[in-house]
Amino acid sequence: MKILASVTVACALAVAGAASAQEARIAYGDLDLTTAAGAQAFDVRIQAAARKLCREARRPGSAIPDQDYCRAAVQNEAVRNLPATSRADYASARRTVEL
């Protein structure tokens, strides 16, 4: 039996004036995060989760919509929740993509 590893991203968003906590699971166990392709695939999954979580996002303490802030928060939390070795592999693979 294969266990699929995933990270959980929880976002507390101010939606329509009320606090709303949302959560998404982002699978990465089937990806090779040591490769550029694996890192890019993980980024695509993060972006898909962010689109769902950030539809009506507002920056904390503001009534102004701010999906960019929310998407950046989802990205940061997803990477931060990776195990240390996977996080290092991902960061290394991302550097090769950005060069």
PDB file of C-alpha atoms in Angstrom:
ATOM      1  CA  MET A   1       0.000   0.000   0.000  1.00  0.00           C
ATOM      2  CA  LYS A   2       1.399   3.378  -1.017  1.00  0.00           C
ATOM      3  CA  ILE A   3       0.932   6.277   1.369  1.00  0.00           C
ATOM      4  CA  LEU A   4       0.685   9.590  -0.409  1.00  0.00           C
ATOM      5  CA  ALA A   5       2.508  12.349   1.420  1.00  0.00           C
ATOM      6  CA  SER A   6       0.852  15.740   1.503  1.00  0.00           C
ATOM      7  CA  VAL A   7       1.129  19.076   3.226  1.00  0.00           C
ATOM      8  CA  THR A   8      -1.833  20.813   4.759  1.00  0.00           C
ATOM      9  CA  VAL A   9      -2.276  24.519   4.229  1.00  0.00           C
ATOM     10  CA  ALA A  10      -4.652  26.368   6.517  1.00  0.00           C
ATOM     11  CA  CYS A  11      -5.566  29.936   5.736  1.00  0.00           C
ATOM     12  CA  ALA A  12      -7.481  32.239   7.995  1.00  0.00           C
ATOM     13  CA  LEU A  13      -9.111  34.665   5.615  1.00  0.00           C
ATOM     14  CA  ALA A  14     -11.390  37.585   6.170  1.00  0.00           C
ATOM     15  CA  VAL A  15     -14.268  36.816   3.837  1.00  0.00           C
ATOM     16  CA  ALA A  16     -17.148  39.254   3.598  1.00  0.00           C
ATOM     17  CA  GLY A  17     -16.306  40.747   6.968  1.00  0.00           C
ATOM     18  CA  ALA A  18     -16.239  37.439   8.847  1.00  0.00           C
ATOM     19  CA  ALA A  19     -13.255  35.290   9.673  1.00  0.00           C
ATOM     20  CA  SER A  20     -13.239  32.025   7.753  1.00  0.00           C
ATOM     21  CA  ALA A  21     -10.656  29.285   8.205  1.00  0.00           C
ATOM     22  CA  GLN A  22     -10.076  27.107   5.169  1.00  0.00           C
ATOM     23  CA  GLU A  23      -7.788  24.182   4.597  1.00  0.00           C
ATOM     24  CA  ALA A  24      -6.294  22.417   1.597  1.00  0.00           C
ATOM     25  CA  ARG A  25      -4.144  19.305   1.254  1.00  0.00           C
ATOM     26  CA  ILE A  26      -1.423  19.409  -1.368  1.00  0.00           C
ATOM     27  CA  ALA A  27       0.019  16.037  -2.334  1.00  0.00           C
ATOM     28  CA  TYR A  28       3.727  15.786  -3.079  1.00  0.00           C
ATOM     29  CA  GLY A  29       4.612  12.158  -2.322  1.00  0.00           C
ATOM     30  CA  ASP A  30       4.371  11.168  -5.977  1.00  0.00           C
ATOM     31  CA  LEU A  31       6.740  13.962  -7.065  1.00  0.00           C
ATOM     32  CA  ASP A  32      10.523  13.987  -7.220  1.00  0.00           C
ATOM     33  CA  LEU A  33      11.223  17.365  -5.639  1.00  0.00           C
ATOM     34  CA  THR A  34      14.924  17.060  -6.495  1.00  0.00           C
ATOM     35  CA  THR A  35      14.082  17.770 -10.149  1.00  0.00           C
ATOM     36  CA  ALA A  36      12.911  20.955 -11.834  1.00  0.00           C
ATOM     37  CA  ALA A  37       9.889  19.097 -13.227  1.00  0.00           C
ATOM     38  CA  GLY A  38       8.907  17.854  -9.768  1.00  0.00           C
ATOM     39  CA  ALA A  39       9.269  21.330  -8.245  1.00  0.00           C
ATOM     40  CA  GLN A  40       7.187  22.832 -11.053  1.00  0.00           C
ATOM     41  CA  ALA A  41       4.480  20.198 -10.590  1.00  0.00           C
ATOM     42  CA  PHE A  42       4.366  21.001  -6.862  1.00  0.00           C
ATOM     43  CA  ASP A  43       4.061  24.711  -7.733  1.00  0.00           C
ATOM     44  CA  VAL A  44       1.109  23.939 -10.031  1.00  0.00           C
ATOM     45  CA  ARG A  45      -0.608  22.073  -7.185  1.00  0.00           C
ATOM     46  CA  ILE A  46       0.027  24.966  -4.802  1.00  0.00           C
ATOM     47  CA  GLN A  47      -1.416  27.407  -7.333  1.00  0.00           C
ATOM     48  CA  ALA A  48      -4.546  25.259  -7.734  1.00  0.00           C
ATOM     49  CA  ALA A  49      -5.035  25.157  -3.961  1.00  0.00           C
ATOM     50  CA  ALA A  50      -4.440  28.907  -3.737  1.00  0.00           C
ATOM     51  CA  ARG A  51      -7.079  29.602  -6.398  1.00  0.00           C
ATOM     52  CA  LYS A  52      -9.642  27.730  -4.297  1.00  0.00           C
ATOM     53  CA  LEU A  53      -8.579  29.188  -0.953  1.00  0.00           C
ATOM     54  CA  CYS A  54      -8.151  32.769  -2.114  1.00  0.00           C
ATOM     55  CA  ARG A  55     -11.315  33.418  -4.119  1.00  0.00           C
ATOM     56  CA  GLU A  56     -12.660  36.028  -1.710  1.00  0.00           C
ATOM     57  CA  ALA A  57      -9.497  36.752   0.238  1.00  0.00           C
ATOM     58  CA  ARG A  58      -8.850  39.992   2.001  1.00  0.00           C
ATOM     59  CA  ARG A  59      -5.648  41.040   3.689  1.00  0.00           C
ATOM     60  CA  PRO A  60      -6.018  40.626   7.472  1.00  0.00           C
ATOM     61  CA  GLY A  61      -7.458  43.790   8.985  1.00  0.00           C
ATOM     62  CA  SER A  62      -8.621  45.174   5.629  1.00  0.00           C
ATOM     63  CA  ALA A  63     -11.812  45.224   3.607  1.00  0.00           C
ATOM     64  CA  ILE A  64      -9.873  45.446   0.346  1.00  0.00           C
ATOM     65  CA  PRO A  65      -9.635  42.225  -1.701  1.00  0.00           C
ATOM     66  CA  ASP A  66      -6.074  40.934  -1.941  1.00  0.00           C
ATOM     67  CA  GLN A  67      -5.731  37.599  -3.693  1.00  0.00           C
ATOM     68  CA  ASP A  68      -2.003  38.129  -4.341  1.00  0.00           C
ATOM     69  CA  TYR A  69      -1.328  38.371  -0.597  1.00  0.00           C
ATOM     70  CA  CYS A  70      -3.338  35.201   0.008  1.00  0.00           C
ATOM     71  CA  ARG A  71      -1.644  33.265  -2.790  1.00  0.00           C
ATOM     72  CA  ALA A  72       1.787  34.219  -1.463  1.00  0.00           C
ATOM     73  CA  ALA A  73       0.714  33.072   2.020  1.00  0.00           C
ATOM     74  CA  VAL A  74      -0.477  29.718   0.636  1.00  0.00           C
ATOM     75  CA  GLN A  75       2.828  29.257  -1.234  1.00  0.00           C
ATOM     76  CA  ASN A  76       4.875  30.097   1.861  1.00  0.00           C
ATOM     77  CA  GLU A  77       2.878  27.827   4.153  1.00  0.00           C
ATOM     78  CA  ALA A  78       2.927  24.891   1.736  1.00  0.00           C
ATOM     79  CA  VAL A  79       6.708  25.044   1.414  1.00  0.00           C
ATOM     80  CA  ARG A  80       7.180  25.634   5.146  1.00  0.00           C
ATOM     81  CA  ASN A  81       5.095  22.527   5.918  1.00  0.00           C
ATOM     82  CA  LEU A  82       7.279  20.244   3.795  1.00  0.00           C
ATOM     83  CA  PRO A  83       9.670  18.029   5.773  1.00  0.00           C
ATOM     84  CA  ALA A  84      13.128  19.631   5.978  1.00  0.00           C
ATOM     85  CA  THR A  85      14.761  17.331   3.417  1.00  0.00           C
ATOM     86  CA  SER A  86      11.912  17.759   0.920  1.00  0.00           C
ATOM     87  CA  ARG A  87      11.990  21.530   1.470  1.00  0.00           C
ATOM     88  CA  ALA A  88      15.739  21.608   0.744  1.00  0.00           C
ATOM     89  CA  ASP A  89      15.290  19.444  -2.371  1.00  0.00           C
ATOM     90  CA  TYR A  90      12.470  21.693  -3.592  1.00  0.00           C
ATOM     91  CA  ALA A  91      14.495  24.868  -3.000  1.00  0.00           C
ATOM     92  CA  SER A  92      17.485  23.432  -4.838  1.00  0.00           C
ATOM     93  CA  ALA A  93      15.364  22.327  -7.794  1.00  0.00           C
ATOM     94  CA  ARG A  94      13.646  25.740  -7.933  1.00  0.00           C
ATOM     95  CA  ARG A  95      17.025  27.476  -8.171  1.00  0.00           C
ATOM     96  CA  THR A  96      17.786  25.500 -11.324  1.00  0.00           C
ATOM     97  CA  VAL A  97      14.413  26.567 -12.784  1.00  0.00           C
ATOM     98  CA  GLU A  98      15.030  30.251 -12.066  1.00  0.00           C
ATOM     99  CA  LEU A  99      18.521  30.329 -13.620  1.00  0.00           C
TER     100      LEU A  99
END
